[in-house]
Short mmCIF file of C-alpha atoms in Angstrom, two decimals:
data_model
loop_
_atom_site.label_atom_id
_atom_site.label_comp_id
_atom_site.label_asym_id
_atom_site.label_seq_id
_atom_site.Cartn_x
_atom_site.Cartn_y
_atom_site.Cartn_z
CA MET A 226 -117.09 207.80 -144.00
CA ASN A 227 -116.96 204.17 -144.16
CA LYS A 228 -113.58 204.22 -145.71
CA ARG A 229 -112.49 206.50 -143.02
CA LYS A 230 -113.79 204.19 -140.40
CA TRP A 231 -112.12 201.38 -142.15
CA ASN A 232 -108.87 203.20 -142.12
CA ILE A 233 -109.31 204.02 -138.52
CA ARG A 234 -110.11 200.43 -137.87
CA GLU A 235 -107.03 199.32 -139.79
CA ARG A 236 -104.93 201.76 -137.85
CA LEU A 237 -106.36 200.54 -134.62
CA SER A 238 -105.78 196.98 -135.68
CA GLY A 239 -102.25 197.80 -136.67
CA LEU A 240 -101.67 199.58 -133.42
CA MET A 241 -103.07 196.64 -131.50
CA TYR A 242 -100.93 194.25 -133.47
CA ASP A 243 -97.87 196.28 -132.92
CA ARG A 244 -98.74 196.49 -129.24
CA ARG A 245 -99.26 192.70 -129.02
CA GLN A 246 -96.09 192.16 -130.93
CA ALA A 247 -94.25 194.42 -128.58
CA VAL A 248 -95.74 192.63 -125.58
CA ILE A 249 -94.70 189.33 -127.03
CA GLU A 250 -91.24 190.55 -127.70
CA ASP A 251 -91.09 191.99 -124.23
CA LYS A 252 -92.10 188.62 -122.80
CA ILE A 253 -89.56 186.88 -124.98
CA HIS A 254 -86.93 189.29 -123.77
CA VAL A 255 -88.00 188.69 -120.17
CA ILE A 256 -87.80 184.92 -120.64
CA GLU A 257 -84.46 185.18 -122.28
CA ASP A 258 -83.27 187.48 -119.51
CA LYS A 259 -84.47 184.96 -116.91
CA LYS A 260 -82.66 182.14 -118.68
CA THR A 261 -79.53 184.20 -118.87
CA ASN A 262 -79.83 185.14 -115.20
CA TRP A 263 -80.38 181.45 -114.21
CA LYS A 264 -77.36 180.34 -116.17
CA ASN A 265 -75.32 183.07 -114.64
CA SER A 266 -76.57 182.09 -111.17
CA ALA A 267 -75.76 178.36 -111.72
CA LEU A 268 -72.32 179.21 -112.96
CA LYS A 269 -71.80 181.47 -110.04
CA GLY A 270 -73.01 178.72 -107.66
CA PHE A 271 -70.73 176.15 -109.21
CA ILE A 272 -67.86 178.56 -109.02
CA ALA A 273 -68.76 179.30 -105.43
CA LEU A 274 -68.85 175.55 -104.67
CA LEU A 275 -65.45 175.12 -106.19
CA MET A 276 -64.23 177.99 -104.14
CA VAL A 277 -65.67 176.43 -100.98
CA MET A 278 -64.10 173.09 -101.79
CA LEU A 279 -60.82 174.77 -102.46
CA ALA A 280 -61.11 176.61 -99.21
CA PHE A 281 -61.86 173.36 -97.31
CA THR A 282 -58.91 171.66 -99.02
CA VAL A 283 -56.63 174.45 -97.99
CA ILE A 284 -58.05 174.32 -94.46
CA SER A 285 -57.72 170.51 -94.38
CA ARG A 286 -54.14 170.65 -95.51
CA GLY A 287 -53.47 173.35 -93.01
CA ALA A 288 -55.03 171.27 -90.23
CA ALA A 289 -53.07 168.20 -91.33
CA SER A 290 -49.89 170.18 -91.25
CA VAL A 291 -50.65 170.96 -87.62
CA SER A 292 -52.05 167.58 -86.30
CA VAL A 293 -50.10 164.88 -88.27
CA ILE A 294 -46.92 163.68 -86.45
CA GLN A 295 -43.65 164.56 -88.06
CA VAL A 296 -41.05 161.81 -88.44
CA GLU A 297 -37.48 161.34 -89.54
CA VAL A 298 -36.43 158.46 -91.79
CA GLU A 299 -33.23 156.74 -92.76
CA THR A 300 -32.37 153.92 -95.13
CA PRO A 301 -30.50 150.86 -93.79
CA ALA A 302 -26.77 151.02 -94.46
CA PRO A 303 -23.92 148.49 -94.25
CA ARG A 304 -21.52 148.95 -91.34
CA LYS A 305 -19.60 147.12 -88.62
CA ILE A 306 -20.97 146.95 -85.07
CA GLU A 307 -18.35 148.20 -82.67
CA HIS A 308 -18.30 147.30 -78.96
CA ILE A 309 -16.31 149.31 -76.47
CA VAL A 310 -15.67 147.61 -73.11
CA GLU A 311 -14.67 149.93 -70.27
CA GLY A 312 -14.01 149.46 -66.58
CA GLN A 313 -12.25 151.01 -63.62
CA GLY A 314 -9.66 149.12 -61.57
CA THR A 315 -6.52 149.30 -59.47
CA VAL A 316 -3.02 147.84 -59.58
CA GLU A 317 -2.43 145.11 -57.01
CA LYS A 318 0.40 142.84 -56.01
CA ASN A 319 0.74 139.80 -58.19
CA ARG A 320 2.34 137.50 -55.63
CA GLU A 321 2.53 137.95 -51.89
CA LEU A 322 5.11 136.30 -49.69
CA ALA A 323 4.97 135.55 -45.97
CA VAL A 324 8.12 136.30 -44.00
CA LEU A 325 8.16 133.75 -41.18
CA THR A 326 10.16 133.52 -37.98
CA GLN A 327 10.12 131.41 -34.83
CA PRO A 328 7.27 132.04 -32.35
CA ASP A 329 7.52 133.22 -28.76
CA ILE A 330 10.69 135.30 -29.30
CA LEU A 331 10.99 138.86 -28.01
CA VAL A 332 11.09 141.53 -30.76
CA LYS A 333 13.94 143.96 -30.14
CA THR A 334 13.82 146.33 -33.15
CA ILE A 335 11.71 146.86 -36.31
CA TYR A 336 13.39 148.64 -39.24
CA VAL A 337 10.60 148.95 -41.87
CA SER A 338 6.99 150.09 -42.15
CA VAL A 339 3.99 149.13 -44.29
CA GLY A 340 4.29 150.32 -47.90
CA GLU A 341 8.05 150.57 -47.81
CA THR A 342 10.03 149.12 -50.72
CA VAL A 343 12.91 146.86 -49.70
CA ARG A 344 15.63 144.94 -51.48
CA GLN A 345 16.48 141.29 -51.04
CA GLY A 346 18.58 140.79 -47.88
CA ASP A 347 17.51 144.03 -46.20
CA MET A 348 16.93 143.71 -42.43
CA LEU A 349 13.29 143.92 -41.54
CA ALA A 350 13.53 143.36 -37.77
CA LEU A 351 15.85 142.16 -35.02
CA LEU A 352 14.95 139.57 -32.36
CA ASP A 353 16.45 139.46 -28.85
CA PRO A 354 19.38 136.93 -28.74
CA GLU A 355 18.82 136.13 -25.05
CA SER A 356 15.18 135.30 -25.75
CA ILE A 357 16.34 132.95 -28.50
CA GLU A 358 18.73 131.17 -26.13
CA GLU A 359 16.02 130.78 -23.48
CA ARG A 360 13.69 129.23 -26.01
CA ILE A 361 16.39 126.74 -27.09
CA GLU A 362 16.84 125.61 -23.46
CA GLU A 363 13.06 125.29 -22.96
CA LEU A 364 12.82 123.02 -25.98
CA GLU A 365 15.67 120.87 -24.65
CA HIS A 366 13.83 120.37 -21.36
CA GLU A 367 10.58 119.53 -23.16
CA ILE A 368 12.38 116.93 -25.29
CA GLN A 369 13.86 115.26 -22.18
CA ILE A 370 10.42 115.10 -20.54
CA LEU A 371 8.93 113.46 -23.60
CA LYS A 372 11.70 110.86 -23.71
CA LEU A 373 11.07 109.94 -20.06
CA GLN A 374 7.36 109.62 -20.79
CA ASN A 375 8.18 107.24 -23.62
CA GLU A 376 10.24 105.04 -21.30
CA ALA A 377 7.41 104.87 -18.76
CA ALA A 378 4.84 104.17 -21.45
CA GLY A 379 7.00 101.39 -22.89
CA SER A 380 7.32 99.69 -19.50
CA ALA A 381 3.57 99.87 -18.87
CA ALA A 382 2.85 98.54 -22.33
CA ALA A 383 5.18 95.55 -21.80
CA LYS A 384 3.51 94.72 -18.50
CA GLU A 385 0.08 94.96 -20.03
CA GLN A 386 1.17 92.72 -22.91
CA GLN A 387 2.36 90.07 -20.48
CA GLY A 388 -1.01 90.15 -18.72
CA ARG A 389 -2.82 89.73 -22.02
CA GLU A 390 -0.60 86.79 -23.01
CA LYS A 391 -1.28 85.08 -19.68
CA GLU A 392 -5.01 85.67 -20.02
CA LYS A 393 -4.92 84.29 -23.55
CA GLN A 394 -3.05 81.18 -22.37
CA ARG A 395 -5.65 80.52 -19.66
CA ALA A 396 -8.44 80.99 -22.14
CA GLN A 397 -6.76 78.41 -24.42
CA GLU A 398 -6.53 75.96 -21.55
CA ASP A 399 -10.21 76.49 -20.74
CA TYR A 400 -11.00 75.90 -24.39
CA ASN A 401 -9.13 72.59 -24.49
CA ARG A 402 -10.75 71.37 -21.27
CA THR A 403 -14.20 72.37 -22.46
CA MET A 404 -13.72 70.61 -25.79
CA GLU A 405 -12.58 67.46 -23.98
CA GLU A 406 -15.57 67.44 -21.66
CA GLN A 407 -18.01 68.12 -24.45
CA GLY A 408 -16.36 65.43 -26.59
CA SER A 409 -16.90 62.88 -23.80
CA LEU A 410 -20.55 63.84 -23.51
CA VAL A 411 -21.03 63.49 -27.26
CA ALA A 412 -19.26 60.13 -27.27
CA GLN A 413 -21.45 58.90 -24.42
CA ALA A 414 -24.59 60.04 -26.30
CA GLU A 415 -23.38 58.28 -29.43
CA GLU A 416 -22.76 55.09 -27.41
CA ASP A 417 -26.23 55.28 -25.86
CA LEU A 418 -27.74 55.67 -29.29
CA ARG A 419 -25.81 52.68 -30.62
CA ARG A 420 -26.95 50.50 -27.73
CA ALA A 421 -30.57 51.53 -28.17
CA GLN A 422 -30.33 50.76 -31.90
CA ASP A 423 -28.69 47.36 -31.19
CA ALA A 424 -31.40 46.49 -28.64
CA LEU A 425 -34.12 47.33 -31.15
CA ALA A 426 -32.36 45.33 -33.88
CA ALA A 427 -31.97 42.32 -31.57
CA PHE A 428 -35.63 42.51 -30.68
CA GLU A 429 -36.65 42.64 -34.32
CA GLN A 430 -34.41 39.69 -35.09
CA GLN A 431 -35.88 37.65 -32.23
CA GLN A 432 -39.39 38.45 -33.39
CA ALA A 433 -38.53 37.41 -36.94
CA ALA A 434 -37.00 33.99 -35.93
CA PRO A 435 -37.84 33.21 -32.33
CA SER A 436 -36.85 29.48 -32.55
CA GLN A 437 -33.60 29.91 -34.51
CA GLU A 438 -30.88 29.99 -31.92
CA PRO A 439 -27.39 28.53 -32.32
CA PRO A 440 -26.71 25.17 -30.65
CA ALA A 441 -25.13 25.35 -27.29
CA ASP A 442 -22.11 23.30 -28.39
CA ASP A 443 -21.43 25.24 -31.66
CA PRO A 444 -17.85 26.35 -31.48
CA ALA A 445 -18.59 29.25 -33.86
CA THR A 446 -21.16 30.74 -31.55
CA ASP A 447 -20.33 29.28 -28.16
CA PRO A 448 -17.46 31.24 -26.72
CA GLN A 449 -14.70 29.60 -24.81
CA PRO A 450 -14.45 30.35 -21.16
CA GLU A 451 -11.78 33.01 -21.64
CA ASP A 452 -13.55 34.49 -24.62
CA GLN A 453 -16.82 34.23 -22.83
CA GLU A 454 -15.59 36.36 -20.02
CA GLU A 455 -14.35 38.99 -22.48
CA THR A 456 -17.62 38.84 -24.37
CA GLU A 457 -19.59 39.20 -21.22
CA GLU A 458 -17.48 42.20 -20.23
CA GLN A 459 -18.23 43.82 -23.63
CA GLU A 460 -21.92 43.00 -23.40
CA LYS A 461 -22.33 44.34 -19.90
CA PRO A 462 -23.04 47.92 -21.00
CA GLU A 463 -25.43 46.67 -23.66
CA ARG A 464 -27.27 44.45 -21.20
CA LYS A 465 -27.35 47.22 -18.69
CA ASN A 466 -28.82 49.65 -21.28
CA GLU A 467 -31.28 47.05 -22.50
CA GLN A 468 -32.22 46.29 -18.92
CA ASP A 469 -32.79 50.02 -18.25
CA ILE A 470 -34.86 50.49 -21.39
CA SER A 471 -37.08 47.40 -21.09
CA GLU A 472 -36.98 46.66 -17.40
CA GLY A 473 -40.65 47.21 -16.92
CA ILE A 474 -41.48 45.26 -20.05
CA LYS A 475 -39.38 42.23 -18.95
CA ASP A 476 -40.89 42.27 -15.54
CA GLU A 477 -44.29 42.28 -17.13
CA GLY A 478 -43.25 39.41 -19.43
CA VAL A 479 -41.98 37.31 -16.56
CA THR A 480 -45.12 37.98 -14.69
CA GLN A 481 -47.06 36.67 -17.62
CA GLY A 482 -44.84 33.56 -17.83
CA MET A 483 -42.69 34.75 -20.81
CA ILE A 484 -38.98 34.11 -21.13
CA PRO A 485 -37.07 37.36 -21.84
CA TYR A 486 -35.52 37.61 -25.36
CA ASP A 487 -32.00 38.17 -24.05
CA GLN A 488 -31.80 34.97 -21.99
CA GLY A 489 -29.40 32.39 -23.34
CA ALA A 490 -31.73 29.45 -22.86
CA PRO A 491 -33.98 28.56 -25.74
CA ALA A 492 -37.48 29.80 -25.50
CA GLN A 493 -39.87 27.17 -24.29
CA GLU A 494 -43.26 28.56 -24.70
CA PRO A 495 -46.19 26.61 -23.41
CA GLU A 496 -48.81 25.72 -25.77
CA ALA A 497 -50.69 28.88 -26.22
CA THR A 498 -54.33 29.26 -26.65
CA GLY A 499 -55.79 32.01 -28.85
CA THR A 500 -56.03 34.40 -25.92
CA ASP A 501 -52.41 33.76 -24.87
CA ALA A 502 -51.14 34.37 -28.43
CA GLN A 503 -52.92 37.71 -28.60
CA ALA A 504 -51.45 38.67 -25.24
CA GLN A 505 -47.97 37.74 -26.41
CA GLN A 506 -48.42 39.81 -29.57
CA ASP A 507 -49.58 42.79 -27.55
CA GLN A 508 -46.65 42.36 -25.22
CA ALA A 509 -44.25 42.33 -28.21
CA GLU A 510 -45.76 45.55 -29.57
CA ILE A 511 -45.31 47.24 -26.23
CA GLU A 512 -41.69 46.11 -26.08
CA ARG A 513 -41.08 47.33 -29.65
CA ALA A 514 -42.63 50.73 -28.87
CA ALA A 515 -40.47 51.07 -25.77
CA LEU A 516 -37.32 50.20 -27.72
CA GLU A 517 -38.18 52.66 -30.53
CA GLU A 518 -38.82 55.39 -28.00
CA GLY A 519 -35.43 54.56 -26.46
CA VAL A 520 -33.80 55.06 -29.89
CA ARG A 521 -35.56 58.39 -30.36
CA SER A 522 -34.58 59.55 -26.90
CA ALA A 523 -30.99 58.60 -27.61
CA HIS A 524 -31.15 60.57 -30.88
CA ARG A 525 -32.42 63.66 -29.07
CA ALA A 526 -29.77 63.30 -26.40
CA LEU A 527 -27.07 63.10 -29.07
CA GLU A 528 -28.39 66.19 -30.88
CA GLU A 529 -28.53 68.12 -27.63
CA ALA A 530 -24.95 67.04 -26.83
CA LEU A 531 -23.78 68.23 -30.26
CA ARG A 532 -25.50 71.61 -29.82
CA SER A 533 -24.01 71.98 -26.37
CA GLN A 534 -20.58 71.08 -27.76
CA GLU A 535 -20.85 73.74 -30.53
CA LYS A 536 -22.02 76.43 -28.13
CA ALA A 537 -19.24 75.63 -25.67
CA ARG A 538 -16.69 75.71 -28.50
CA THR A 539 -17.92 79.12 -29.72
CA ASP A 540 -17.94 80.64 -26.22
CA ALA A 541 -14.46 79.33 -25.46
CA ALA A 542 -13.10 80.56 -28.81
CA ARG A 543 -14.53 84.04 -28.17
CA ARG A 544 -12.86 84.12 -24.77
CA ILE A 545 -9.54 83.32 -26.47
CA GLU A 546 -10.15 86.10 -29.00
CA ASP A 547 -11.12 88.61 -26.32
CA ALA A 548 -8.06 87.69 -24.31
CA GLY A 549 -5.83 88.35 -27.37
CA THR A 550 -7.35 91.75 -28.17
CA GLY A 551 -8.08 92.98 -24.71
CA GLY A 552 -6.83 96.30 -23.38
CA THR A 553 -6.65 99.78 -24.88
CA THR A 554 -4.19 100.88 -27.54
CA ASP A 555 -1.63 103.32 -26.14
CA ASN A 556 -0.04 105.52 -28.81
CA THR A 557 1.74 107.73 -26.35
CA SER A 558 5.19 106.70 -27.48
CA GLN A 559 4.39 107.30 -31.16
CA ILE A 560 2.81 110.69 -30.42
CA ASN A 561 5.70 111.73 -28.22
CA GLY A 562 8.12 110.62 -30.92
CA ILE A 563 6.46 112.92 -33.46
CA THR A 564 6.45 115.78 -30.96
CA ILE A 565 10.12 115.26 -30.21
CA GLU A 566 10.90 115.38 -33.94
CA ASP A 567 8.98 118.66 -34.32
CA LYS A 568 10.73 120.21 -31.33
CA LEU A 569 14.12 119.17 -32.68
CA LYS A 570 13.31 120.92 -35.98
CA GLU A 571 12.26 124.06 -34.11
CA GLN A 572 15.43 123.89 -32.03
CA ASN A 573 17.59 123.69 -35.14
CA LYS A 574 15.84 126.73 -36.66
CA LEU A 575 16.41 128.67 -33.46
CA LYS A 576 20.06 127.77 -33.55
CA GLU A 577 20.30 129.08 -37.13
CA LEU A 578 18.49 132.26 -36.05
CA LYS A 579 20.93 132.61 -33.18
CA GLU A 580 23.87 132.27 -35.57
CA ASN A 581 22.37 135.12 -37.70
CA GLY A 582 22.15 137.34 -34.65
CA GLY A 583 18.34 137.20 -34.58
CA SER A 584 17.92 139.13 -37.86
CA ILE A 585 14.77 138.83 -40.02
CA LEU A 586 15.77 139.55 -43.64
CA ALA A 587 13.73 140.30 -46.80
CA PRO A 588 13.67 137.19 -49.00
CA VAL A 589 13.07 139.12 -52.29
CA ASP A 590 12.74 142.64 -53.68
CA GLY A 591 9.29 143.87 -52.78
CA VAL A 592 6.96 146.10 -50.85
CA VAL A 593 5.97 145.54 -47.22
CA THR A 594 2.18 145.08 -47.27
CA GLN A 595 1.52 143.96 -43.69
CA MET A 596 3.38 143.85 -40.37
CA ASN A 597 2.28 141.47 -37.60
CA ILE A 598 4.92 142.06 -34.92
CA VAL A 599 5.38 144.86 -32.38
CA THR A 600 8.57 146.01 -30.73
CA GLY A 601 8.79 144.77 -27.15
CA GLN A 602 6.31 141.93 -27.69
CA ARG A 603 6.85 138.29 -28.57
CA THR A 604 6.40 136.80 -32.02
CA THR A 605 3.45 134.53 -32.79
CA ASP A 606 3.05 131.47 -35.00
CA THR A 607 1.77 133.69 -37.85
CA ALA A 608 3.87 135.53 -40.45
CA ALA A 609 5.95 138.40 -39.06
CA PHE A 610 5.65 140.34 -42.35
CA THR A 611 3.87 139.97 -45.69
CA MET A 612 5.52 141.34 -48.83
CA ALA A 613 4.47 141.93 -52.42
CA ASP A 614 7.03 140.29 -54.66
CA ILE A 615 7.66 142.96 -57.28
CA THR A 616 10.09 140.74 -59.17
CA SER A 617 7.08 138.71 -60.38
CA GLY A 618 5.33 141.84 -61.70
CA MET A 619 1.94 143.23 -60.68
CA ARG A 620 -1.61 142.74 -61.76
CA TYR A 621 -4.42 145.09 -62.69
CA VAL A 622 -7.89 144.10 -61.47
CA ALA A 623 -11.12 145.72 -62.73
CA GLN A 624 -14.81 144.84 -62.90
CA ILE A 625 -16.96 145.18 -66.02
CA GLU A 626 -20.63 144.64 -66.77
CA GLU A 627 -21.69 141.08 -67.46
CA GLU A 628 -23.19 142.20 -70.79
CA ASP A 629 -19.82 143.64 -71.88
CA ALA A 630 -17.89 140.58 -70.71
CA LYS A 631 -19.10 138.49 -73.66
CA TYR A 632 -17.08 140.75 -75.98
CA LEU A 633 -13.85 140.09 -74.07
CA ALA A 634 -11.91 136.87 -73.44
CA ALA A 635 -8.69 135.73 -71.80
CA GLY A 636 -5.68 136.37 -74.01
CA GLU A 637 -7.20 139.30 -75.91
CA ALA A 638 -5.45 142.66 -76.11
CA VAL A 639 -6.65 145.65 -74.06
CA SER A 640 -5.26 149.03 -73.08
CA LEU A 641 -5.00 150.91 -69.79
CA LYS A 642 -5.20 154.68 -69.33
CA ALA A 643 -3.59 156.15 -66.23
CA GLY A 644 -1.90 159.47 -65.49
CA GLY A 645 -2.34 160.75 -69.04
CA LYS A 646 -0.56 157.71 -70.48
CA VAL A 647 -1.91 154.81 -72.50
CA TYR A 648 -0.49 151.31 -71.98
CA ALA A 649 -1.53 149.29 -75.02
CA ASP A 650 -1.28 145.63 -76.08
CA LEU A 651 -1.79 144.26 -72.61
CA LYS A 652 -3.18 140.73 -72.41
CA VAL A 653 -6.13 139.62 -70.29
CA LEU A 654 -4.88 136.98 -67.85
CA HIS A 655 -8.26 135.59 -66.80
CA MET A 656 -11.91 136.55 -66.22
CA GLU A 657 -14.03 135.44 -63.28
CA PRO A 658 -17.75 136.09 -62.64
CA ASP A 659 -18.63 137.83 -59.38
CA GLU A 660 -22.01 136.34 -58.40
CA GLU A 661 -22.56 138.81 -55.56
CA ASN A 662 -22.89 141.93 -57.74
CA GLY A 663 -23.45 140.43 -61.19
CA MET A 664 -20.15 141.80 -62.51
CA VAL A 665 -17.12 140.10 -64.06
CA THR A 666 -13.61 140.55 -62.64
CA VAL A 667 -10.89 141.04 -65.25
CA THR A 668 -7.24 140.46 -64.32
CA ILE A 669 -4.30 141.74 -66.39
CA LEU A 670 -0.68 140.89 -65.64
CA LEU A 671 1.66 143.92 -65.64
CA GLU A 672 5.40 143.89 -66.03
CA GLN A 673 7.64 145.46 -63.43
CA GLY A 674 7.92 149.23 -63.96
CA THR A 675 4.60 149.62 -65.80
CA LEU A 676 2.50 150.95 -62.93
CA SER A 677 2.80 151.01 -59.16
CA ILE A 678 0.79 149.15 -56.56
CA GLY A 679 -2.31 151.17 -55.67
CA ASP A 680 -2.53 153.12 -58.96
CA THR A 681 -5.98 153.41 -60.57
CA ALA A 682 -6.46 152.99 -64.31
CA THR A 683 -9.24 152.76 -66.91
CA LEU A 684 -9.60 149.57 -68.89
CA GLU A 685 -10.61 149.92 -72.53
CA ALA A 686 -11.09 147.29 -75.22
CA VAL A 687 -12.56 147.80 -78.70
CA LYS A 688 -13.99 144.90 -80.66
CA GLN A 689 -15.54 145.17 -84.15
CA SER A 690 -17.84 142.68 -85.79
CA ASP A 691 -17.96 141.70 -89.45
CA THR A 692 -19.77 144.06 -91.83
CA TYR A 693 -23.55 143.69 -91.73
CA PRO A 694 -25.52 144.72 -94.89
CA LEU A 695 -28.45 146.30 -93.02
CA THR A 696 -27.87 148.39 -89.93
CA LEU A 697 -30.04 151.09 -88.35
CA PRO A 698 -29.77 153.52 -85.47
CA ILE A 699 -30.74 151.78 -82.26
CA GLY A 700 -33.71 154.18 -81.84
CA ALA A 701 -35.37 152.80 -84.99
CA VAL A 702 -35.73 149.30 -83.51
CA HIS A 703 -38.63 148.61 -81.16
CA SER A 704 -39.44 145.49 -79.13
CA GLU A 705 -42.64 143.89 -77.90
CA ASN A 706 -42.98 140.54 -76.12
CA GLY A 707 -39.46 139.60 -77.07
CA LYS A 708 -39.93 140.42 -80.77
CA TYR A 709 -38.22 143.26 -82.64
CA TYR A 710 -39.79 145.47 -85.36
CA VAL A 711 -39.38 148.78 -87.22
CA TYR A 712 -41.78 151.26 -88.86
CA VAL A 713 -41.38 151.82 -92.59
CA LEU A 714 -42.71 154.93 -94.39
CA GLU A 715 -45.09 154.28 -97.35
CA GLU A 716 -47.00 156.57 -99.80
CA GLU A 717 -50.77 156.27 -100.21
CA GLU A 718 -52.97 158.01 -102.84
CA THR A 719 -56.19 159.63 -101.48
CA VAL A 720 -58.76 162.18 -102.66
CA LEU A 721 -56.73 164.77 -100.88
CA GLY A 722 -53.60 163.70 -102.72
CA THR A 723 -50.57 161.62 -101.80
CA GLN A 724 -50.25 160.88 -98.07
CA LEU A 725 -47.56 159.16 -95.98
CA THR A 726 -48.45 156.23 -93.65
CA THR A 727 -46.54 153.81 -91.42
CA ARG A 728 -46.20 150.03 -91.75
CA ARG A 729 -44.79 147.64 -89.17
CA VAL A 730 -42.05 145.25 -90.34
CA ASP A 731 -40.77 142.50 -88.01
CA VAL A 732 -36.99 142.12 -87.97
CA THR A 733 -34.31 139.94 -86.37
CA VAL A 734 -31.55 141.72 -84.48
CA GLU A 735 -28.23 140.04 -85.22
CA GLU A 736 -26.06 142.30 -83.07
CA GLN A 737 -26.29 145.71 -81.46
CA ASN A 738 -24.46 148.22 -79.36
CA GLY A 739 -25.44 151.53 -77.82
CA GLN A 740 -25.72 153.25 -81.22
CA PHE A 741 -26.58 150.80 -84.00
CA ALA A 742 -28.31 147.48 -84.54
CA ALA A 743 -27.72 144.97 -87.35
CA VAL A 744 -31.11 143.62 -88.56
CA THR A 745 -32.44 141.17 -91.14
CA SER A 746 -35.90 140.85 -92.70
CA GLU A 747 -37.33 139.69 -96.04
CA LEU A 748 -39.45 142.85 -96.16
CA LEU A 749 -36.56 145.23 -95.60
CA SER A 750 -33.97 146.43 -98.11
CA ASP A 751 -31.35 149.14 -98.41
CA SER A 752 -33.96 151.41 -100.10
CA SER A 753 -36.59 151.15 -97.37
CA ARG A 754 -37.35 154.39 -95.56
CA VAL A 755 -37.25 153.41 -91.88
CA ILE A 756 -38.59 155.82 -89.30
CA THR A 757 -35.78 156.60 -86.89
CA ASP A 758 -37.44 159.34 -84.83
CA SER A 759 -40.90 160.91 -84.36
CA GLU A 760 -42.44 163.82 -82.51
CA GLY A 761 -44.98 161.57 -80.78
CA TYR A 762 -46.26 158.04 -80.37
CA ILE A 763 -46.95 156.25 -83.65
CA GLN A 764 -48.24 152.83 -84.62
CA ALA A 765 -48.89 150.89 -87.81
CA GLY A 766 -51.28 152.66 -90.23
CA ASP A 767 -50.84 156.17 -88.79
CA ARG A 768 -50.58 159.18 -91.12
CA VAL A 769 -47.30 160.98 -90.72
CA ARG A 770 -45.31 163.62 -92.50
CA LEU A 771 -41.64 164.18 -92.92
CA ARG A 772 -40.05 166.62 -90.58
CA GLU A 773 -39.14 169.83 -92.30
CA SER A 774 -35.51 170.75 -92.04
#
């Protein structure tokens, strides 16, 4: 029984163990299944992430292919810059001649019209012979009238000259008389001055040695009767002047009991007291002052006389000058002489025209470009006809742009296209700027027979530069604030792969035309990929892609 229980117990224990073992194994299996499921889920998530990233990359590339601007590129290449100068113009006369004739002659017949080609010696018009004869007679009458006017003018001029000579002679006589009168006045003033100076000197001498007088019987000082009379005659003016100057002083001296200084008798002065000596000294000072004033007055009178003499001389000389140049200049005879000479020349030309029957002939081979006379009317002083001288050739005149003119110069070869023909190797005669329209006028000399006056033609000139190492299409070169630049294509590595971007490179434009530009830059070479065209606006640093062909 016990053994049986034990066995049962062992069985139960074994069953329980097996059950626990199974549970444990089941749990282990569950855990392992969970781990396996987690790993599978992580792998699936990672794979899903990669798929998402791949999807986004594809989407991003697809979006880029739609939004990024497409561009075209080109590498710089060596080439020559070619300039083509073109212009439209017409053929004109090279030299124009004026066909002249005498004015105021009746036109009888005209034989040509404007635009007509004539040969040298052809008759252009015929003038009325009777009208020519009438004009010759009119000129003869006019010449005779002018000659008579000259005779009358000569007679009047001679009479006027005689009057001027007589007036000049009278003015000379007045001059001489005035100079004589003024000379006398000056001489008299000089004499008065001398007398006043002598009187003052005599007074000073008397004051210096009042008692020293020559003896009365000294033969050296006492004049003989005959000499005394002559001396007295010479001293009369002096005494008279001295008397006039010091009359009041002498009277005052006599009144005071003094003997005048010019009396011949020796001075016998009374014994003077102190008061009398002072009075005599005062009297002497008064006399001296009066004599000095007389000298000064004489000086002033002489100066005034000299000034008056100079003024009178100047006035008289001017009257002589005015008398010599008086009257108006009459050039009538000279003017009439010139007019007569001109009328004689015109008369001789009319006589030659009369001998030719009044014919107006063509001086050279040419084309009539203008006609200034009318049948039945009289000629004027302008040209009767104007002609283009075709013997000197013609000229082609065209206008070109000022920008193109710098590629053309006088003496260079050009060609003309007209009527389906090309006229090559023509030389530019000269070029002249036209300031009104900003163009340049080009003139080319044409030989006779090349083209006709009035024909239109196209000017063409081709000029090539030297070969430039780097040239680009003109659309690849941009400008900003007077500076030139280009965009160069560059590759850039990113997380999304290799991308294309733009970079600005400044350049110098050496020469350009409407198609290409020659450039230079240290950052540019013949392997650089320069953007020449784009679908939209681009700037430095933009992502771009090449345009698919």
